Short mmCIF file of C-alpha atoms and ligand atoms in Angstrom, two decimals:
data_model
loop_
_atom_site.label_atom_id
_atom_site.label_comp_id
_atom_site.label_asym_id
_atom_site.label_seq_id
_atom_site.Cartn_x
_atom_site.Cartn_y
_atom_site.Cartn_z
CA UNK A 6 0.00 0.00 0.00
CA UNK A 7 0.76 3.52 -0.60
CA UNK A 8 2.10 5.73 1.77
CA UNK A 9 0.12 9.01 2.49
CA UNK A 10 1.63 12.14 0.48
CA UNK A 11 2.58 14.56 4.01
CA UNK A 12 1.88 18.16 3.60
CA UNK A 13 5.30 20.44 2.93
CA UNK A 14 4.18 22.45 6.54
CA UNK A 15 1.73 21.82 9.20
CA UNK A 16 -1.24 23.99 8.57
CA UNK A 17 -4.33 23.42 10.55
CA UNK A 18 -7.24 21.11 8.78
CA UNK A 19 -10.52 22.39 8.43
CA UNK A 20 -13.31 20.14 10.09
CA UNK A 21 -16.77 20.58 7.72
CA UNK A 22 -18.48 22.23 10.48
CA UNK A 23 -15.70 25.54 9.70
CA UNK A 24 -17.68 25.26 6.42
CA UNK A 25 -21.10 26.41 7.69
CA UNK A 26 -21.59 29.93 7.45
CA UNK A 27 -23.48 30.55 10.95
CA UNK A 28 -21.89 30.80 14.35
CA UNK A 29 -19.07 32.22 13.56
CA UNK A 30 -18.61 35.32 15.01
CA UNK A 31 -16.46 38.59 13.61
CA UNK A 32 -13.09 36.74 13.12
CA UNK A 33 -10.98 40.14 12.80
CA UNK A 34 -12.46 40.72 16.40
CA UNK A 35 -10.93 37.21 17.66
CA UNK A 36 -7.79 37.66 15.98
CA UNK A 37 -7.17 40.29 17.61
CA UNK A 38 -8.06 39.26 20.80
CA UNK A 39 -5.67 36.02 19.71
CA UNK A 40 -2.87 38.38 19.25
CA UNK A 41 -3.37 40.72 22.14
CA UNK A 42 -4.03 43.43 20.19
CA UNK A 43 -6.56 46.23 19.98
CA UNK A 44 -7.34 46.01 15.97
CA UNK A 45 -6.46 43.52 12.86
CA UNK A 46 -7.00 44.44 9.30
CA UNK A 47 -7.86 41.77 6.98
CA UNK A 48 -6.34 41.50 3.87
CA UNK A 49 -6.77 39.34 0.74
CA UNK A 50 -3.43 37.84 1.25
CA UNK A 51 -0.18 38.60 2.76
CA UNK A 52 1.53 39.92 -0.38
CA UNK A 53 -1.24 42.04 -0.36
CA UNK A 54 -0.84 43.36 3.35
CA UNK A 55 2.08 44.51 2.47
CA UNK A 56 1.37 46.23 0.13
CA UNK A 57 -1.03 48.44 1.72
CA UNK A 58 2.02 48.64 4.77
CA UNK A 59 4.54 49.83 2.56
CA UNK A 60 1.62 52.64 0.73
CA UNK A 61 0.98 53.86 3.58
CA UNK A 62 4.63 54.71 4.84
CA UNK A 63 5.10 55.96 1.43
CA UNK A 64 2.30 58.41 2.32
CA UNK A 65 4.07 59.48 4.88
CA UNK A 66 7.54 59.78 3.98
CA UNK A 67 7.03 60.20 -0.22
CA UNK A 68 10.86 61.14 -0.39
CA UNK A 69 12.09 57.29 0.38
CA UNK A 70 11.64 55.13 -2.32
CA UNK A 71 13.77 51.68 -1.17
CA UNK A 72 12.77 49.10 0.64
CA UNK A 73 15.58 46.54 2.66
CA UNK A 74 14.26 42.58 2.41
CA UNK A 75 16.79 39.72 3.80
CA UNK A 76 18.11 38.19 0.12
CA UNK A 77 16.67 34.75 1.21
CA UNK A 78 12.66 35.48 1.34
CA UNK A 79 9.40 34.60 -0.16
CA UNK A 80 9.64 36.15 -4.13
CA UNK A 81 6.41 37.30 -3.60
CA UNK A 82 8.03 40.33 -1.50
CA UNK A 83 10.01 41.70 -4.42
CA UNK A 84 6.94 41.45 -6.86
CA UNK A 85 4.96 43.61 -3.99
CA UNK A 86 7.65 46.34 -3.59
CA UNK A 87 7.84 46.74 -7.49
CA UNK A 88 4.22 46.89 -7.73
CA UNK A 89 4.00 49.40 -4.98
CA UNK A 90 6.59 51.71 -7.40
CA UNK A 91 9.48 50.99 -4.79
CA UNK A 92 13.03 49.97 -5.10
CA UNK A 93 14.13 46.07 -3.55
CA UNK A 94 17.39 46.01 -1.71
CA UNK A 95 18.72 43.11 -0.90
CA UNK A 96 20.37 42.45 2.77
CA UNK A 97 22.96 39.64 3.14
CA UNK A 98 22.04 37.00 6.45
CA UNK A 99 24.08 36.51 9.30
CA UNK A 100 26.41 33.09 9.28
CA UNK A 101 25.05 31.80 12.56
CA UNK A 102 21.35 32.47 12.01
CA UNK A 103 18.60 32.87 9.10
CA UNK A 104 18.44 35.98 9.80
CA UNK A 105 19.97 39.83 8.31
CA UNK A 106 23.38 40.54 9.24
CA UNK A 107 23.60 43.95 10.91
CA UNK A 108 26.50 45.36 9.57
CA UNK A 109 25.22 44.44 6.21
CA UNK A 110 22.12 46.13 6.89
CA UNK A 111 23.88 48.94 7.82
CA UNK A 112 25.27 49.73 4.51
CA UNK A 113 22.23 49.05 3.18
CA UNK A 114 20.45 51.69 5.16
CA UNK A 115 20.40 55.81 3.82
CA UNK A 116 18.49 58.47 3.70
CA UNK A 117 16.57 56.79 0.51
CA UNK A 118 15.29 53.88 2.96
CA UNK A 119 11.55 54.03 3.44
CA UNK A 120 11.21 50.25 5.28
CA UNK A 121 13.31 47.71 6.26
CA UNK A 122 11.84 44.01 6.57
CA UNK A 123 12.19 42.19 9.24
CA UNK A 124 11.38 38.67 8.57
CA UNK A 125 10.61 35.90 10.51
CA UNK A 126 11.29 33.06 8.52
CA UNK A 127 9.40 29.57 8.75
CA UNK A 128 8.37 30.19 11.97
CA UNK A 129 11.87 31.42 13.82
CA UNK A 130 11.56 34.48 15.30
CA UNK A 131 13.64 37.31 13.67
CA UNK A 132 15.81 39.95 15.24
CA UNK A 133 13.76 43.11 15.28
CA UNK A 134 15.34 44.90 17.44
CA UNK A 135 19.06 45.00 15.55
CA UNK A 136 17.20 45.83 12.29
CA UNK A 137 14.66 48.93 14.84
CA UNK A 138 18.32 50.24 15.46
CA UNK A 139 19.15 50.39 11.88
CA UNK A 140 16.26 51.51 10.94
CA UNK A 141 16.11 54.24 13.27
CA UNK A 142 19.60 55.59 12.58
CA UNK A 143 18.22 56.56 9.40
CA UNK A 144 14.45 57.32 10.30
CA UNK A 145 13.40 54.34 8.10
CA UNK A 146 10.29 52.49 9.49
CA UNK A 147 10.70 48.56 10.34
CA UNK A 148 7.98 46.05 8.74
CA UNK A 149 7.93 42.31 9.97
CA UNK A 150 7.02 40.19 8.01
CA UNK A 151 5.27 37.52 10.01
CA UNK A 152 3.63 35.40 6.91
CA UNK A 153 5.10 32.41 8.57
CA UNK A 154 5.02 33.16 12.19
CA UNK A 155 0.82 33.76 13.18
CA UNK A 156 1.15 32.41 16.85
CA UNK A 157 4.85 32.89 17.57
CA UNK A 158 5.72 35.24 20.54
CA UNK A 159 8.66 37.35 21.73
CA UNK A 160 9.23 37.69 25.56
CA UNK A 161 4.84 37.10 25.78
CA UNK A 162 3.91 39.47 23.09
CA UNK A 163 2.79 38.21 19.74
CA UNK A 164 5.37 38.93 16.91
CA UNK A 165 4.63 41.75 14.55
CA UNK A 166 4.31 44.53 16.92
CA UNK A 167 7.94 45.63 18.16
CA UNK A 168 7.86 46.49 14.15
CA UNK A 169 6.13 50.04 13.34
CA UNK A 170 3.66 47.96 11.11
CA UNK A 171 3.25 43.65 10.95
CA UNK A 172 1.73 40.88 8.82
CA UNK A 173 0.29 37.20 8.78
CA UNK A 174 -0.43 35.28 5.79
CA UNK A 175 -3.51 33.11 5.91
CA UNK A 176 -2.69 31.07 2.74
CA UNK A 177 -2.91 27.42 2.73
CA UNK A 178 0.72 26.07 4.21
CA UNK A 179 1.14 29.08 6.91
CA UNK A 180 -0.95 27.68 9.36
CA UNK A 181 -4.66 29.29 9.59
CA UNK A 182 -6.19 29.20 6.40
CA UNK A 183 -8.39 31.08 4.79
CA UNK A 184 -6.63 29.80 1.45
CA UNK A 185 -5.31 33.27 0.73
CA UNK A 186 -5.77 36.12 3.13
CA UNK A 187 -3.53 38.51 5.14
CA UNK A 188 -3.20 40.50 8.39
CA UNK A 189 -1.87 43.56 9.12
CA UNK A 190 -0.92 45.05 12.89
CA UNK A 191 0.37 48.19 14.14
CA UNK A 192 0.92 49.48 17.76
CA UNK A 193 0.81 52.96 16.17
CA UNK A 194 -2.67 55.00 16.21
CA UNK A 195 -1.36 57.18 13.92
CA UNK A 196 -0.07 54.34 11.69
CA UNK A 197 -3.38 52.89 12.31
CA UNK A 198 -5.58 55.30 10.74
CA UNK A 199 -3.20 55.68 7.43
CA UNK A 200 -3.20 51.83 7.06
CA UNK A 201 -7.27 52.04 7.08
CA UNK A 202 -7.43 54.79 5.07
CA UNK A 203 -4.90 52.93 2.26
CA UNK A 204 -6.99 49.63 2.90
CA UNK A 205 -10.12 51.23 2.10
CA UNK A 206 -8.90 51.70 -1.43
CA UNK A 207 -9.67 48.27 -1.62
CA UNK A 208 -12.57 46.71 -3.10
CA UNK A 209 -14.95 43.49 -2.51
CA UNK A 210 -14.51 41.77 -6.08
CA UNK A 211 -17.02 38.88 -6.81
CA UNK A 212 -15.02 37.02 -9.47
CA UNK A 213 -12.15 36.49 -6.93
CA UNK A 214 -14.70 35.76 -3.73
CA UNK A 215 -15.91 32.76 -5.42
CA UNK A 216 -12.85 31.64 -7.12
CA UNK A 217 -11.19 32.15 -3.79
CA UNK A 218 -14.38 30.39 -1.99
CA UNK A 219 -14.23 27.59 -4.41
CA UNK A 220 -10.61 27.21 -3.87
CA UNK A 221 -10.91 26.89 0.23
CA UNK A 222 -14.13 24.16 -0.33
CA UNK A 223 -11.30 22.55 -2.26
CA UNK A 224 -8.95 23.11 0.43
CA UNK A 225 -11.19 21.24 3.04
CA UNK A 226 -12.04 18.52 1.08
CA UNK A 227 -8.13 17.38 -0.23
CA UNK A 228 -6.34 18.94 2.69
CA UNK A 229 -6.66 15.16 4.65
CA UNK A 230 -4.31 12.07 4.48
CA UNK A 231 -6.59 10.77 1.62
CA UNK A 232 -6.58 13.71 -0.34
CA UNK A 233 -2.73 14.91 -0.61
CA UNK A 234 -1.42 12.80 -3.14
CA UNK A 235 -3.40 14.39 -5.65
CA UNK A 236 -3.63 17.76 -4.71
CA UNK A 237 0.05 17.75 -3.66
CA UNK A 238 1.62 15.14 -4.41
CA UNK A 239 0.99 14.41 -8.20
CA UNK A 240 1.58 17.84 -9.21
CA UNK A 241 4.84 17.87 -6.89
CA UNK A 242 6.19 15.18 -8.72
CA UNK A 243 5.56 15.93 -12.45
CA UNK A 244 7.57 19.46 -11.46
CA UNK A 245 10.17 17.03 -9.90
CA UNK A 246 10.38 14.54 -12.89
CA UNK A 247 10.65 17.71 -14.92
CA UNK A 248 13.19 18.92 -13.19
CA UNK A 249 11.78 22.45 -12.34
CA UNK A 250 12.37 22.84 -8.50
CA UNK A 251 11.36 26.01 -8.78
CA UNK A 252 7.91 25.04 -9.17
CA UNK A 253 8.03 21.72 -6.99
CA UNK A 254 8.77 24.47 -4.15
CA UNK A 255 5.83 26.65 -5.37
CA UNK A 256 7.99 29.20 -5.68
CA UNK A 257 6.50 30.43 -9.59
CA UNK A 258 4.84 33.07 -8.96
CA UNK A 259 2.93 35.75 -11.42
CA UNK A 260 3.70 38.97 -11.53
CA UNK A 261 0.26 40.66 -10.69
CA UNK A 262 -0.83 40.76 -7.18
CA UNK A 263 -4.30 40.92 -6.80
CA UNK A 264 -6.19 42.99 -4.03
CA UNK A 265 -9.81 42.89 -2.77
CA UNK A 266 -11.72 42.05 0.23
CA UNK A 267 -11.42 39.12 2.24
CA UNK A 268 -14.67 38.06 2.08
CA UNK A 269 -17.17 37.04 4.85
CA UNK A 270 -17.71 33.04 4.15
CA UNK A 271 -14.34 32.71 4.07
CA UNK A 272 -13.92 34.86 7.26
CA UNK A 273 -16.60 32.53 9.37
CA UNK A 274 -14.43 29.47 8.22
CA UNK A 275 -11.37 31.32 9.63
CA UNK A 276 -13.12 32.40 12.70
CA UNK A 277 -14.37 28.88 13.52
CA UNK A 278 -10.79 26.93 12.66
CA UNK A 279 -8.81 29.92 14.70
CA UNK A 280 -10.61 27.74 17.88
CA UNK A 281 -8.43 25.01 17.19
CA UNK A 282 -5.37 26.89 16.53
CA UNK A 283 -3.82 26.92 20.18
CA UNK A 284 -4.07 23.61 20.82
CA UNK A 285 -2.69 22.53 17.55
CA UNK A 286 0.17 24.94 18.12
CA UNK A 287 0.82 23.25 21.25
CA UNK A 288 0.92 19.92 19.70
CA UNK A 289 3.06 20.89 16.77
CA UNK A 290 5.23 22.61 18.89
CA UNK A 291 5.80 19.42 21.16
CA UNK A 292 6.82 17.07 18.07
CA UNK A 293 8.82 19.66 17.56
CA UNK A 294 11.09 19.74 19.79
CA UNK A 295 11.05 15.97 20.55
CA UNK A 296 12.43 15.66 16.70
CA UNK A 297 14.96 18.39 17.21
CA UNK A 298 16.48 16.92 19.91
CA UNK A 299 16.43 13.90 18.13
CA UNK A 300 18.19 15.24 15.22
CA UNK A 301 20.49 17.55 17.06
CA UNK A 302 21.34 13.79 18.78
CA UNK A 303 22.76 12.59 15.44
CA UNK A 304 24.73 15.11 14.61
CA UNK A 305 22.74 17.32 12.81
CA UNK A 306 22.67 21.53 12.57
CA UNK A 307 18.85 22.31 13.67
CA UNK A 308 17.33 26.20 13.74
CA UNK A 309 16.11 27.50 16.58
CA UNK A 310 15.08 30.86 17.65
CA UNK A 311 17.92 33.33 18.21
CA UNK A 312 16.59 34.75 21.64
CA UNK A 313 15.70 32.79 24.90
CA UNK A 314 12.93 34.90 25.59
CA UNK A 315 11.64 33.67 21.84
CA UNK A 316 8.98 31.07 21.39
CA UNK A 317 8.32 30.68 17.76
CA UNK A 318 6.24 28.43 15.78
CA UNK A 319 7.00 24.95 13.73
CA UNK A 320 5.54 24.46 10.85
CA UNK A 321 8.53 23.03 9.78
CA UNK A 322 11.65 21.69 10.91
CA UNK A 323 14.87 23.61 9.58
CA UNK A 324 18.33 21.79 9.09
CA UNK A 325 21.32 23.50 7.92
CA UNK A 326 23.59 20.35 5.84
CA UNK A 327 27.24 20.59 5.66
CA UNK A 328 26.88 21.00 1.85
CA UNK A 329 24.73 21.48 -1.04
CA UNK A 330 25.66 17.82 -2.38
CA UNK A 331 24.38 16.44 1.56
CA UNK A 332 21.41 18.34 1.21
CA UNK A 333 20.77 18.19 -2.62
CA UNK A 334 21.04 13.81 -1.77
CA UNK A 335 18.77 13.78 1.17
CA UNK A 336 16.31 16.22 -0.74
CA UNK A 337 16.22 13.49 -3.97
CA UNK A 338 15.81 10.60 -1.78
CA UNK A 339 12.61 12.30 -0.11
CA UNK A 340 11.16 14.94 -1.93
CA UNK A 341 9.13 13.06 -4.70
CA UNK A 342 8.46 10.51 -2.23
CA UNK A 343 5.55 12.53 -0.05
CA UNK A 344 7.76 12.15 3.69
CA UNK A 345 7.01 16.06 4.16
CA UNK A 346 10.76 17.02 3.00
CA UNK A 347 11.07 20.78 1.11
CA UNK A 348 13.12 23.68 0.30
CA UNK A 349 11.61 26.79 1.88
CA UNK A 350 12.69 28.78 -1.07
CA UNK A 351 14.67 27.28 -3.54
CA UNK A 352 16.91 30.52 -4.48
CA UNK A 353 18.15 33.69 -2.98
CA UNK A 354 16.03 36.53 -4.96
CA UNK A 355 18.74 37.31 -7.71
CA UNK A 356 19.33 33.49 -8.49
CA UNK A 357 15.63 32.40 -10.08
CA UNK A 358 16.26 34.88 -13.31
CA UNK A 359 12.58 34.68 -13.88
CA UNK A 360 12.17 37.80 -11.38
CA UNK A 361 15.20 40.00 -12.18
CA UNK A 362 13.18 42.48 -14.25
CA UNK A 363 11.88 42.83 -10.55
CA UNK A 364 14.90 43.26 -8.35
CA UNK A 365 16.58 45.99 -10.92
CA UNK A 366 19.60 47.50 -8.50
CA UNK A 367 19.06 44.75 -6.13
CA UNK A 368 20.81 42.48 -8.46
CA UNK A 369 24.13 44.09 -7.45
CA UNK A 370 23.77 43.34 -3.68
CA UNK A 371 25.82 41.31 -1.88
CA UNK A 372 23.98 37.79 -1.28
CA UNK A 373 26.68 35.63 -1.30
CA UNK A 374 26.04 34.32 2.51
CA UNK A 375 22.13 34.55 2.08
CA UNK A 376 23.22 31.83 -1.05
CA UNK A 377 24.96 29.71 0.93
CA UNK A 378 22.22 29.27 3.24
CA UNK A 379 19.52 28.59 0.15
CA UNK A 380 21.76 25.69 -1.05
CA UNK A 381 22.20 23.57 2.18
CA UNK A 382 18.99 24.68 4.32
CA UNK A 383 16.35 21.43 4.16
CA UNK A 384 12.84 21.74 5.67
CA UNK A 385 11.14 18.51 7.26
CA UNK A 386 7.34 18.97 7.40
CA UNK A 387 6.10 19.04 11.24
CA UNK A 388 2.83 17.96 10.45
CA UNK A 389 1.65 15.66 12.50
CA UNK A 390 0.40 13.14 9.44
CA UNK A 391 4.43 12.38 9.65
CA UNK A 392 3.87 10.00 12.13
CA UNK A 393 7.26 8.60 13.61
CA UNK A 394 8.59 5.60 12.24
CA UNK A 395 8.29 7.81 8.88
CA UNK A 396 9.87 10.68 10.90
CA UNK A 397 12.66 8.16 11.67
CA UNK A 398 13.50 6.62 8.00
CA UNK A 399 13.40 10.20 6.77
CA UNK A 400 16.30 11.12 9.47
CA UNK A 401 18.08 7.90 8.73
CA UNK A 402 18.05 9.09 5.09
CA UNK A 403 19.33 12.70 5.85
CA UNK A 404 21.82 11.18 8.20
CA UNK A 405 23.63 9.11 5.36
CA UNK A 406 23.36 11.59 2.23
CA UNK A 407 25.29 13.81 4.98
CA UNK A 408 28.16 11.28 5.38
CA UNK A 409 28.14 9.80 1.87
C1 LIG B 517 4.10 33.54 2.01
C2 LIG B 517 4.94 34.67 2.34
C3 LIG B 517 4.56 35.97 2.03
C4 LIG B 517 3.31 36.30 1.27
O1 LIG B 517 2.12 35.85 1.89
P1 LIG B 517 0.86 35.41 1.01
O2 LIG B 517 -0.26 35.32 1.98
O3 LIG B 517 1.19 34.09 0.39
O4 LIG B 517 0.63 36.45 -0.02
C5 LIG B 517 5.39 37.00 2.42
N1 LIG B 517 6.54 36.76 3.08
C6 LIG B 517 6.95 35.52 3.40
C7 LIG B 517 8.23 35.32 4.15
C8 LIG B 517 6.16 34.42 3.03
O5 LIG B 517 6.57 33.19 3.33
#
């Protein structure tokens, strides 16, 4: 028999109950009692929260024009900042974490710098205050980019707030789903009132409602162990026997960015699922670390979160190899193969060449430790439909493509 086909992150399942419309409740209400904060505005996606983040500091500082994003990131952040009319610079990491080096970002920071991004990648908790002090030298603003992070917390607080302006993604893979749909946070009234007044721009379309409706009904019914293989796991392996890793990692994205409302079906099923998300947190969070101590117990480099007083989330588990060749083998022996195993991203920004006519002057930065990380970083799935003898073959795997 067949294995099941494990998702690439642990997002939470919808139950068919999330699908009836009554009930519910006003979900930006709960989310932001979830956060511990006073407001959330919804967004149609995350790429989409940010741009209406980086609009508004635009409106208030017209003069700036570039915007600082850590060289290994989601693509969709460079197509954003060029559609928002702004300039991508790219900031090398650090060697030790996955995270901006500070005397890169440094350099990187002038009088020209509207934002800088702070971004907590798959779940670790970023930084924020090295890239604040940056930021500040120059009187640039700070935007974290929490897509991956919606539950992780730094010293209590919810992440996305020590930032002048923060964002969640709700797509399908970041945890709470919605199947696209974004949230943005500030601390700042001021800040506030200009990101409402930008968001308002934005209008309820039908055409994407329903395709975006359709898409989550889809989402509930194929997001289970019998459903994966062919929503995921077919399509993941044509890319694969094509050779195009690039869009195995789902990393092919178009160019246009589309923003309208998050509508209110799909706000009732995210209202009624966000009940579940603690306690699936929790549980996520303990396989976690049970497997990272398990790999760290062979030998193997494992991220965790930079800061003690850090407590970030897991929707995957992130190994550094000792080479590209290490990882490249354990990634062929796996990735086809549905045991959860993934790249994050595949390339740093300038290395895909399908979005240079995106990243302009950003193509001169310095990536070159940022690269380094994007060839020998491996993500394991923590989704709990990796059960643990699975968990175990996959480690045994990793364990000799890093020796052989
Ligand atoms: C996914 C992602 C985004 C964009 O969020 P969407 O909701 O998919 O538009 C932005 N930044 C990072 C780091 C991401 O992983």
């Amino acid at each position: 028999m067949r294995e099941i086909t494990v998702p690439p992150t642990a997002g939470l399942p919808l139950q068919w109950a999330d699908l009836l419309p009554w009930g519910a409740g006003d979900f930006a209400e709960q989310l932001a009692t979830w956060l511990g904060v006073h407001r959330v505005q919804l967004e149609c996606s995350g790429t989409s929260a940010l741009m209406v983040a980086l609009r508004s500091l635009k409106r208030l500082r017209p003069e700036r024009n570039e915007v600082i994003a850590p060289a290994y990131t989601c693509p969709l952040v460079a197509l954003a900042i060029a559609q928002c009319g702004l300039q991508l610079r790219l900031c090398d990491l650090r060697v030790d974490a996955l995270d901006m080096d500070a005397a890169c970002l440094h350099l990187l920071c002038s009088s020209k710098t509207l934002a800088v991004l702070s971004t907590h990648l798959c779940g670790r908790v970023a930084d924020v205050d090295a890239a604040l002090q940056c930021a500040r030298d120059v009187g640039a603003y700070v935007i974290e980019d929490a897509a991956q992070a919606l539950g992780a917390r730094s010293n209590g607080m919810s992440v996305a707030l020590k930032g002048d302006v923060g964002f969640f993604s709700l797509a399908v893979g970041k945890g709470l789903s919605t199947f696209e749909g974004g949230v943005l946070i500030t601390r700042d009234a001021v800040l506030r009132d200009v990101l409402s007044a930008v968001g308002a721009d934005t209008k309820f379309n039908l055409w994407w409602e329903l395709r975006r409706s359709v898409e989550l009904l889809g989402y509930a019914a194929l997001y289970r162990p019998a459903g994966l293989r062919m929503a995921y796991g077919k399509p993941l392996e044509q890319a694969l026997s094509r050779g195009n890793w690039v869009e195995a990692a789902g990393d092919d994205f178009d160019d246009f960015i589309p923003q309208h409302r998050l509508g209110a079906w799909r706000q009732a099923v995210g209202s009624k699922a966000l009940r579940r998300l603690s306690a699936f947190q929790q549980q996520t969070a303990e396989q976690a670390k049970a497997r990272v101590a398990q790999l760290r117990a062979c030998g193997l480099e494992v991220l965790d979160d930079i800061a003690a007083d850090s407590q970030g989330v897991w929707p995957v588990i992130l190994l550094r190899l000792p080479s590209q060749k290490a990882r490249d083998a354990a990634l062929q022996a796996h990735w086809g193969d549905g045991s959860g195993l993934s790249l994050p991203f595949v390339h740093v920004l300038p290395d895909y060449g399908c979005y240079d006519h995106v990243l302009d002057a950003a193509r001169r930065d310095d990536v070159s430790r940022a690269r380094d990380w994007a060839q020998r970083l491996l993500a394991i799935s923590n989704s709990p439909w990796l059960d643990d003898v699975r968990f175990a073959r996959v480690l045994a795997n990793i364990q000799a493509a890093t020796q052989g």
